[in-house]
Short mmCIF file of C-alpha atoms in Angstrom, two decimals:
data_model
loop_
_atom_site.label_atom_id
_atom_site.label_comp_id
_atom_site.label_asym_id
_atom_site.label_seq_id
_atom_site.Cartn_x
_atom_site.Cartn_y
_atom_site.Cartn_z
CA MET P 27 -2.91 -31.20 20.45
CA SER P 28 -1.87 -27.56 20.92
CA LYS P 29 -2.06 -24.33 18.92
CA GLY P 30 -0.52 -23.16 16.19
CA LYS P 31 -0.15 -20.06 14.27
CA ILE P 32 0.31 -18.60 10.44
CA LEU P 33 1.57 -15.54 10.17
CA LEU P 34 1.49 -13.91 6.71
CA VAL P 35 3.74 -11.63 6.39
CA GLY P 36 4.45 -8.77 4.34
CA PHE P 37 8.07 -7.95 4.33
CA GLY P 38 7.58 -4.52 2.16
CA PRO P 39 10.03 -3.85 -0.44
CA GLY P 40 13.46 -5.54 -0.07
CA ALA P 41 15.06 -3.80 2.06
CA ARG P 42 15.13 -5.15 5.53
CA GLU P 43 15.10 -1.14 6.93
CA HIS P 44 11.14 -1.07 4.77
CA MET P 45 10.13 -4.20 6.96
CA SER P 46 7.46 -2.91 9.89
CA VAL P 47 8.13 -3.99 13.82
CA ARG P 48 5.62 -6.05 13.96
CA ALA P 49 6.96 -7.88 10.71
CA ILE P 50 10.60 -8.60 11.82
CA GLU P 51 8.80 -9.67 14.89
CA ALA P 52 6.38 -12.14 13.67
CA ILE P 53 9.46 -14.11 11.57
CA LYS P 54 11.53 -13.85 14.99
CA GLU P 55 8.69 -15.63 17.26
CA SER P 56 8.15 -19.02 14.28
CA ASP P 57 9.33 -21.87 14.20
CA VAL P 58 8.94 -22.39 10.81
CA VAL P 59 9.22 -19.46 7.20
CA ILE P 60 7.75 -20.71 4.48
CA GLY P 61 8.62 -18.76 0.65
CA TYR P 62 9.08 -18.24 -2.60
CA THR P 63 13.31 -18.57 -3.13
CA THR P 64 13.53 -15.44 -3.29
CA TYR P 65 11.96 -13.95 -0.38
CA ILE P 66 14.09 -16.58 1.45
CA LYS P 67 16.67 -15.10 0.15
CA LEU P 68 15.78 -11.46 0.76
CA VAL P 69 15.35 -12.38 4.88
CA GLN P 70 18.59 -15.16 4.84
CA ASP P 71 20.00 -12.91 8.06
CA GLN P 72 17.47 -13.83 10.27
CA LEU P 73 16.23 -17.64 9.87
CA GLU P 74 18.93 -18.65 11.87
CA GLY P 75 17.88 -21.50 14.48
CA LYS P 76 14.42 -22.21 11.93
CA THR P 77 12.93 -24.09 9.87
CA VAL P 78 13.24 -22.90 6.35
CA ILE P 79 10.78 -24.20 3.49
CA LYS P 80 11.51 -22.49 -0.05
CA LYS P 81 9.24 -23.27 -3.09
CA GLY P 82 9.30 -22.48 -6.31
CA MET P 83 7.47 -19.86 -8.67
CA THR P 84 4.72 -22.44 -9.52
CA GLU P 85 3.84 -23.83 -5.64
CA GLU P 86 1.90 -20.69 -3.99
CA ILE P 87 -0.54 -23.17 -3.02
CA ASP P 88 1.84 -25.94 -1.82
CA ARG P 89 3.38 -23.61 0.18
CA CYS P 90 -0.21 -22.64 1.96
CA ILE P 91 -0.92 -26.55 2.75
CA GLU P 92 2.88 -26.97 3.97
CA ALA P 93 1.66 -23.50 6.25
CA TYR P 94 -1.03 -25.49 7.45
CA GLU P 95 -0.19 -28.41 7.87
CA GLN P 96 2.42 -27.10 9.99
CA ALA P 97 0.65 -25.22 11.65
CA GLU P 98 -1.75 -28.21 12.88
CA GLU P 99 1.36 -29.66 14.79
CA GLY P 100 1.46 -27.01 16.77
CA LYS P 101 3.78 -24.82 14.63
CA VAL P 102 4.49 -20.96 14.66
CA VAL P 103 4.42 -20.58 10.90
CA ALA P 104 5.43 -17.35 8.77
CA LEU P 105 4.55 -17.20 5.06
CA ILE P 106 6.34 -14.73 3.83
CA SER P 107 6.16 -12.49 0.97
CA SER P 108 7.15 -9.18 -0.21
CA GLY P 109 4.98 -6.27 -0.83
CA ASP P 110 2.06 -6.77 1.38
CA ILE P 111 1.44 -9.97 1.79
CA GLY P 112 -2.86 -9.40 0.38
CA VAL P 113 -1.69 -7.41 -2.73
CA TYR P 114 -1.75 -10.62 -5.27
CA GLY P 115 0.00 -12.05 -2.31
CA MET P 116 0.32 -15.58 -0.53
CA ALA P 117 -2.67 -14.59 2.30
CA GLY P 118 -5.41 -14.36 -0.40
CA PRO P 119 -4.71 -18.65 -1.42
CA THR P 120 -4.14 -19.07 2.05
CA TYR P 121 -7.16 -18.27 3.30
CA GLU P 122 -8.93 -20.61 0.68
CA VAL P 123 -7.39 -23.58 1.93
CA LEU P 124 -8.26 -22.98 4.82
CA LEU P 125 -11.96 -22.75 4.21
CA LYS P 126 -11.63 -25.40 1.96
CA SER P 127 -9.86 -27.67 5.30
CA GLY P 128 -12.50 -26.47 7.71
CA TRP P 129 -10.46 -24.38 9.23
CA THR P 130 -12.59 -21.04 10.79
CA PRO P 131 -11.72 -18.10 12.31
CA GLU P 132 -12.60 -19.60 15.88
CA SER P 133 -10.42 -22.74 15.22
CA ASP P 134 -7.16 -23.76 16.76
CA ILE P 135 -5.15 -22.41 14.50
CA GLU P 136 -4.34 -18.48 14.39
CA VAL P 137 -3.67 -16.50 11.61
CA GLU P 138 -2.58 -13.12 11.59
CA VAL P 139 -2.35 -10.75 8.60
CA VAL P 140 0.61 -8.20 9.23
CA PRO P 141 0.36 -5.67 6.46
CA GLY P 142 3.56 -3.93 4.47
CA SER P 143 4.68 -1.17 1.96
CA THR P 144 3.11 -2.75 -1.29
CA ALA P 145 5.31 -1.96 -4.31
CA LEU P 146 3.56 0.13 -5.69
CA SER P 147 3.44 2.35 -3.19
CA ALA P 148 6.90 2.13 -2.27
CA CYS P 149 8.07 2.86 -5.88
CA ALA P 150 5.97 5.72 -6.18
CA SER P 151 7.48 7.60 -3.70
CA LEU P 152 10.73 6.34 -4.60
CA VAL P 153 10.62 7.68 -8.24
CA GLY P 154 9.07 10.89 -6.81
CA ALA P 155 5.53 10.53 -7.75
CA PRO P 156 3.50 10.13 -5.39
CA LEU P 157 0.22 8.30 -5.60
CA THR P 158 -1.73 11.98 -4.88
CA HIS P 159 -4.46 11.29 -6.35
CA ASP P 160 -6.82 8.39 -6.88
CA PHE P 161 -5.05 4.98 -9.03
CA CYS P 162 -5.73 1.18 -9.38
CA SER P 163 -3.18 -1.78 -9.51
CA ILE P 164 -3.87 -4.12 -12.48
CA SER P 165 -1.53 -6.88 -13.20
CA LEU P 166 -1.26 -8.10 -17.13
CA SER P 167 -0.64 -11.78 -15.83
CA ASP P 168 -3.41 -13.57 -17.84
CA LEU P 169 -2.51 -16.71 -15.97
CA LEU P 170 -5.70 -17.13 -13.99
CA THR P 171 -7.56 -14.29 -15.31
CA PRO P 172 -9.03 -14.00 -19.12
CA TRP P 173 -7.03 -11.35 -21.39
CA PRO P 174 -10.83 -9.47 -21.92
CA THR P 175 -11.26 -8.61 -18.10
CA ILE P 176 -7.84 -7.02 -18.35
CA SER P 177 -8.46 -5.09 -20.91
CA LYS P 178 -12.20 -4.10 -19.89
CA ARG P 179 -10.32 -2.47 -16.41
CA ILE P 180 -7.09 -1.16 -18.37
CA GLU P 181 -10.26 0.55 -20.51
CA ALA P 182 -12.26 1.12 -17.87
CA ALA P 183 -9.00 3.30 -15.81
CA ALA P 184 -7.56 4.99 -18.39
CA SER P 185 -10.52 6.32 -19.76
CA SER P 186 -11.59 7.59 -15.61
CA ASP P 187 -8.59 9.62 -15.22
CA PHE P 188 -6.50 6.89 -12.73
CA VAL P 189 -2.73 6.47 -11.64
CA VAL P 190 -2.60 2.97 -12.97
CA ALA P 191 -0.27 0.99 -11.73
CA LEU P 192 0.80 -2.20 -13.51
CA TYR P 193 1.67 -5.65 -11.83
CA ASN P 194 3.32 -8.69 -13.97
CA PRO P 195 3.88 -6.14 -17.09
CA LYS P 196 5.57 -9.02 -18.71
CA SER P 197 7.29 -11.96 -19.02
CA GLY P 198 9.82 -14.40 -21.06
CA ARG P 199 6.31 -15.85 -22.00
CA ARG P 200 4.47 -12.84 -21.81
CA THR P 201 5.00 -9.65 -23.84
CA GLN P 202 1.83 -8.93 -25.87
CA GLN P 203 -0.32 -7.93 -22.89
CA ILE P 204 2.44 -4.74 -22.36
CA VAL P 205 1.81 -3.89 -25.81
CA GLU P 206 -2.12 -3.94 -25.54
CA ALA P 207 -1.91 -2.02 -22.72
CA GLN P 208 0.18 0.53 -23.99
CA ARG P 209 -2.20 0.87 -27.08
CA ILE P 210 -5.37 1.22 -24.84
CA LEU P 211 -4.11 3.79 -22.54
CA LEU P 212 -2.60 5.67 -25.57
CA GLN P 213 -6.93 6.04 -27.10
CA TYR P 214 -6.97 7.95 -23.81
CA ARG P 215 -3.18 9.10 -22.51
CA LYS P 216 -0.94 12.08 -24.15
CA PRO P 217 2.05 10.03 -25.67
CA GLU P 218 4.04 12.29 -23.41
CA THR P 219 2.32 10.88 -19.94
CA PRO P 220 4.53 10.15 -17.95
CA VAL P 221 5.80 6.09 -17.09
CA ALA P 222 7.88 4.61 -14.68
CA ILE P 223 9.23 1.20 -15.22
CA VAL P 224 10.52 0.02 -11.70
CA LYS P 225 11.98 -3.54 -11.26
CA SER P 226 14.50 -4.09 -7.99
CA ALA P 227 13.54 -1.10 -6.74
CA TYR P 228 14.97 -1.41 -2.88
CA MET X 25 24.86 27.23 4.60
CA SER X 26 24.57 23.32 6.35
CA LYS X 27 22.68 20.70 4.09
CA GLY X 28 18.78 20.74 5.34
CA LYS X 29 17.09 17.64 4.73
CA ILE X 30 13.25 16.75 4.43
CA LEU X 31 12.14 13.03 5.00
CA LEU X 32 8.25 12.84 4.20
CA VAL X 33 7.18 10.08 6.37
CA GLY X 34 4.27 7.47 6.25
CA PHE X 35 3.83 5.95 9.22
CA GLY X 36 1.50 3.05 8.56
CA PRO X 37 -1.81 2.25 9.62
CA GLY X 38 -1.29 3.77 13.59
CA ALA X 39 0.51 1.04 15.82
CA ARG X 40 4.68 1.79 16.36
CA GLU X 41 4.40 -1.50 15.61
CA HIS X 42 3.33 -1.40 12.36
CA MET X 43 5.96 1.32 11.31
CA SER X 44 8.84 1.16 9.26
CA VAL X 45 12.24 0.71 10.35
CA ARG X 46 13.68 3.15 8.87
CA ALA X 47 10.65 5.31 9.90
CA ILE X 48 11.22 5.18 13.27
CA GLU X 49 14.87 6.20 12.23
CA ALA X 50 13.65 9.16 10.22
CA ILE X 51 11.97 10.28 13.51
CA LYS X 52 15.31 9.66 15.99
CA GLU X 53 17.15 11.73 13.16
CA SER X 54 15.48 14.95 12.79
CA ASP X 55 16.07 17.56 14.20
CA VAL X 56 12.37 19.27 13.09
CA VAL X 57 8.83 16.76 13.34
CA ILE X 58 5.59 18.25 11.42
CA GLY X 59 2.47 16.72 11.38
CA TYR X 60 -1.16 17.24 11.60
CA THR X 61 -2.69 17.26 14.92
CA THR X 62 -3.75 13.22 15.72
CA TYR X 63 0.06 12.25 13.47
CA ILE X 64 1.60 13.80 15.85
CA LYS X 65 -0.06 12.09 18.92
CA LEU X 66 0.25 8.55 17.53
CA VAL X 67 4.23 9.06 17.75
CA GLN X 68 4.28 10.94 20.49
CA ASP X 69 6.88 8.67 22.29
CA GLN X 70 9.24 9.17 19.96
CA LEU X 71 9.48 13.54 19.82
CA GLU X 72 11.54 13.93 23.21
CA GLY X 73 13.29 16.99 22.13
CA LYS X 74 12.84 17.73 19.30
CA THR X 75 10.57 20.60 17.89
CA VAL X 76 7.50 19.54 17.47
CA ILE X 77 5.21 21.95 15.01
CA LYS X 78 1.17 21.12 15.14
CA LYS X 79 -0.82 22.27 11.99
CA GLY X 80 -4.46 22.06 11.74
CA MET X 81 -6.89 19.43 8.54
CA THR X 82 -6.79 22.61 6.87
CA GLU X 83 -3.14 23.88 6.65
CA GLU X 84 -1.60 21.42 4.66
CA ILE X 85 0.21 23.88 2.80
CA ASP X 86 1.50 25.44 5.73
CA ARG X 87 3.37 22.27 6.94
CA CYS X 88 4.91 22.46 3.58
CA ILE X 89 6.16 25.25 3.95
CA GLU X 90 7.58 25.17 7.16
CA ALA X 91 8.85 21.82 6.29
CA TYR X 92 11.15 23.30 3.47
CA GLU X 93 11.96 26.66 5.37
CA GLN X 94 13.49 24.82 8.44
CA ALA X 95 15.42 22.41 5.61
CA GLU X 96 16.61 26.17 4.64
CA GLU X 97 18.37 26.67 7.65
CA GLY X 98 19.73 23.34 7.73
CA LYS X 99 17.86 20.97 9.97
CA VAL X 100 16.68 17.87 9.05
CA VAL X 101 12.67 18.26 8.96
CA ALA X 102 10.54 15.41 9.20
CA LEU X 103 7.32 15.59 7.46
CA ILE X 104 4.51 12.83 9.22
CA SER X 105 1.65 11.22 7.89
CA SER X 106 -0.48 8.58 8.65
CA GLY X 107 -0.39 5.04 6.40
CA ASP X 108 1.87 6.01 2.91
CA ILE X 109 2.95 9.71 2.53
CA GLY X 110 2.27 9.05 -0.84
CA VAL X 111 -1.55 7.58 -0.95
CA TYR X 112 -3.82 10.96 -0.17
CA GLY X 113 -0.53 11.96 1.72
CA MET X 114 1.65 14.74 2.45
CA ALA X 115 4.61 14.65 -0.66
CA GLY X 116 2.98 15.26 -3.12
CA PRO X 117 1.59 18.94 -2.41
CA THR X 118 5.34 19.17 -0.08
CA TYR X 119 7.34 18.62 -3.82
CA GLU X 120 4.71 21.69 -5.89
CA VAL X 121 5.57 24.06 -2.94
CA LEU X 122 9.32 22.79 -3.42
CA LEU X 123 9.26 22.87 -7.06
CA LYS X 124 7.53 26.62 -7.37
CA SER X 125 10.64 27.56 -4.36
CA GLY X 126 12.93 26.80 -7.60
CA TRP X 127 14.48 23.66 -5.25
CA THR X 128 15.06 21.04 -7.94
CA PRO X 129 16.67 17.05 -6.75
CA GLU X 130 20.22 18.93 -7.47
CA SER X 131 19.67 21.43 -5.15
CA ASP X 132 21.30 21.56 -1.57
CA ILE X 133 17.92 20.63 0.16
CA GLU X 134 17.78 16.04 0.20
CA VAL X 135 14.23 15.01 0.24
CA GLU X 136 13.39 11.73 1.04
CA VAL X 137 10.15 9.42 1.41
CA VAL X 138 9.67 6.47 3.41
CA PRO X 139 6.89 4.59 2.12
CA GLY X 140 4.70 2.65 5.24
CA SER X 141 1.80 0.73 4.87
CA THR X 142 -1.54 2.45 3.28
CA ALA X 143 -4.91 2.57 5.64
CA LEU X 144 -6.14 0.06 2.00
CA SER X 145 -3.87 -3.09 2.41
CA ALA X 146 -3.86 -2.77 5.86
CA CYS X 147 -7.22 -2.50 6.35
CA ALA X 148 -8.36 -5.50 4.16
CA SER X 149 -5.25 -7.62 6.10
CA LEU X 150 -7.05 -6.54 9.08
CA VAL X 151 -10.90 -7.88 7.86
CA GLY X 152 -9.21 -11.33 5.72
CA ALA X 153 -10.25 -10.10 2.97
CA PRO X 154 -6.76 -9.18 1.25
CA LEU X 155 -6.24 -7.12 -2.16
CA THR X 156 -5.84 -10.15 -4.34
CA HIS X 157 -7.48 -9.70 -6.50
CA ASP X 158 -7.04 -5.61 -9.21
CA PHE X 159 -8.37 -3.02 -7.19
CA CYS X 160 -8.62 0.58 -7.12
CA SER X 161 -8.73 3.41 -4.79
CA ILE X 162 -11.02 6.40 -4.91
CA SER X 163 -10.88 9.05 -2.80
CA LEU X 164 -14.87 10.57 -1.93
CA SER X 165 -14.42 14.26 -1.04
CA ASP X 166 -14.97 16.48 -3.15
CA LEU X 167 -13.25 19.36 -2.42
CA LEU X 168 -10.54 19.32 -4.67
CA THR X 169 -11.79 16.75 -7.35
CA PRO X 170 -15.13 17.89 -9.22
CA TRP X 171 -18.12 15.32 -8.41
CA PRO X 172 -18.01 14.39 -11.44
CA THR X 173 -14.72 12.92 -12.32
CA ILE X 174 -15.21 10.67 -8.73
CA SER X 175 -18.44 9.90 -9.97
CA LYS X 176 -16.93 8.47 -13.47
CA ARG X 177 -14.06 6.41 -11.83
CA ILE X 178 -16.36 4.53 -9.16
CA GLU X 179 -18.62 3.87 -12.00
CA ALA X 180 -16.53 2.20 -14.08
CA ALA X 181 -14.23 0.86 -11.56
CA ALA X 182 -17.94 -1.02 -10.57
CA SER X 183 -18.40 -2.04 -13.94
CA SER X 184 -14.99 -3.38 -14.46
CA ASP X 185 -14.93 -5.22 -11.86
CA PHE X 186 -12.05 -3.65 -9.31
CA VAL X 187 -12.14 -4.58 -5.82
CA VAL X 188 -13.02 -0.79 -4.31
CA ALA X 189 -11.65 0.79 -1.83
CA LEU X 190 -13.58 4.07 -0.51
CA TYR X 191 -11.27 7.29 1.44
CA ASN X 192 -13.12 9.23 2.60
CA PRO X 193 -16.20 8.21 2.80
CA LYS X 194 -18.34 10.78 4.98
CA SER X 195 -17.34 14.01 7.02
CA GLY X 196 -19.63 15.90 8.98
CA ARG X 197 -20.56 18.28 6.45
CA ARG X 198 -20.42 15.29 2.86
CA THR X 199 -22.91 13.12 3.81
CA GLN X 200 -24.34 12.59 0.19
CA GLN X 201 -21.54 11.90 -1.62
CA ILE X 202 -21.27 7.45 0.45
CA VAL X 203 -25.33 6.96 -0.76
CA GLU X 204 -24.56 8.32 -4.04
CA ALA X 205 -21.33 6.02 -4.78
CA GLN X 206 -24.12 2.91 -3.36
CA ARG X 207 -26.25 4.13 -5.23
CA ILE X 208 -23.27 3.62 -9.01
CA LEU X 209 -21.41 0.42 -7.58
CA LEU X 210 -25.21 -1.09 -7.16
CA GLN X 211 -25.90 -0.52 -10.31
CA TYR X 212 -23.11 -3.77 -10.69
CA ARG X 213 -22.30 -5.13 -7.98
CA LYS X 214 -25.29 -7.70 -5.96
CA PRO X 215 -27.05 -6.86 -2.88
CA GLU X 216 -24.94 -9.60 -0.85
CA THR X 217 -21.53 -8.10 -1.39
CA PRO X 218 -18.96 -8.27 0.91
CA VAL X 219 -18.12 -5.06 2.56
CA ALA X 220 -16.09 -3.75 5.60
CA ILE X 221 -16.29 0.08 7.48
CA VAL X 222 -13.11 0.24 9.07
CA LYS X 223 -12.26 3.27 11.27
CA SER X 224 -9.90 3.96 13.56
CA ALA X 225 -8.30 0.29 13.18
CA TYR X 226 -4.71 0.36 14.35
#
């Protein structure tokens, strides 16, 4: 069987001009492109002639397994993600699926991670608040991380004067986490501390 | 006087292929390129026909002032930096210089920040350790930040289980900060906790 390849591609904050040269090339050289429906839409103009596999929000592991199976068939597979594919992205779960399947870095299937500009720094750039000082990133989604762990991190970040970026602040069902985060932050920060709320920025 | 423009350009981890399309275009459209000597070298092949101003490691504010003066003369100026220009980069001090000089976002000189892939995520990608969980970035340079502040942040990050990225770990003169950081981290982390040391990666 010929060697397959998995390209884990972060395409940055959304606009094509903020993709790296390597990210564009990686999609170009792939036979199969796999991604969350919204991500596929963002790179639609680059997908002609490729097998495109769209998956929903909850099908993360399915995407990884699909990528592995296609690569085992000798295909070059791009698994795409906005921002940096490492940062709360698909790189982690893909490595987990690969390692559980017996894959090793020496095995037939090559894996390349293509870094991208994160929402964290891209959005900070956009609102004129560059990350000049120490910063941290905390996801408010308690789907996989217990809330006490998240809340401890918010407290630690607030009390030691990090610039704080909150990912996944709120969803239809999760509405209290952002309120609780604000309560914790206000124990240490002045009410006039600037906050930027950024959505669909690029 | 015609309008000038300041482009604050992060060109990513070093290799041209990891620059964004916008970063390449921004350098292309500029009349003047200003940067730390090492950064200028990294984009040398893109500088033909441009006024190039190299400055040393300690001349950060000089670079900002130079950018402002050139933009006031109507030039398009690219101030370049590796990684993301916000993350411990030149975007912060440039805004400070601009605001002190009476510049406002409504004034004649346009400022655009071009985000790039940070060392933080690019190096995590490279070593196969994507930032799947909450993370933070701490600079060990105590030139402008007092050590007790830095040490408090390390302790906060270690005790609340952040993935920790240390920037500026060591220099010719600063050799004890990394030793002290290790001591603090080992109060909370197992000695077998994986650590990646990355230098001149791309």
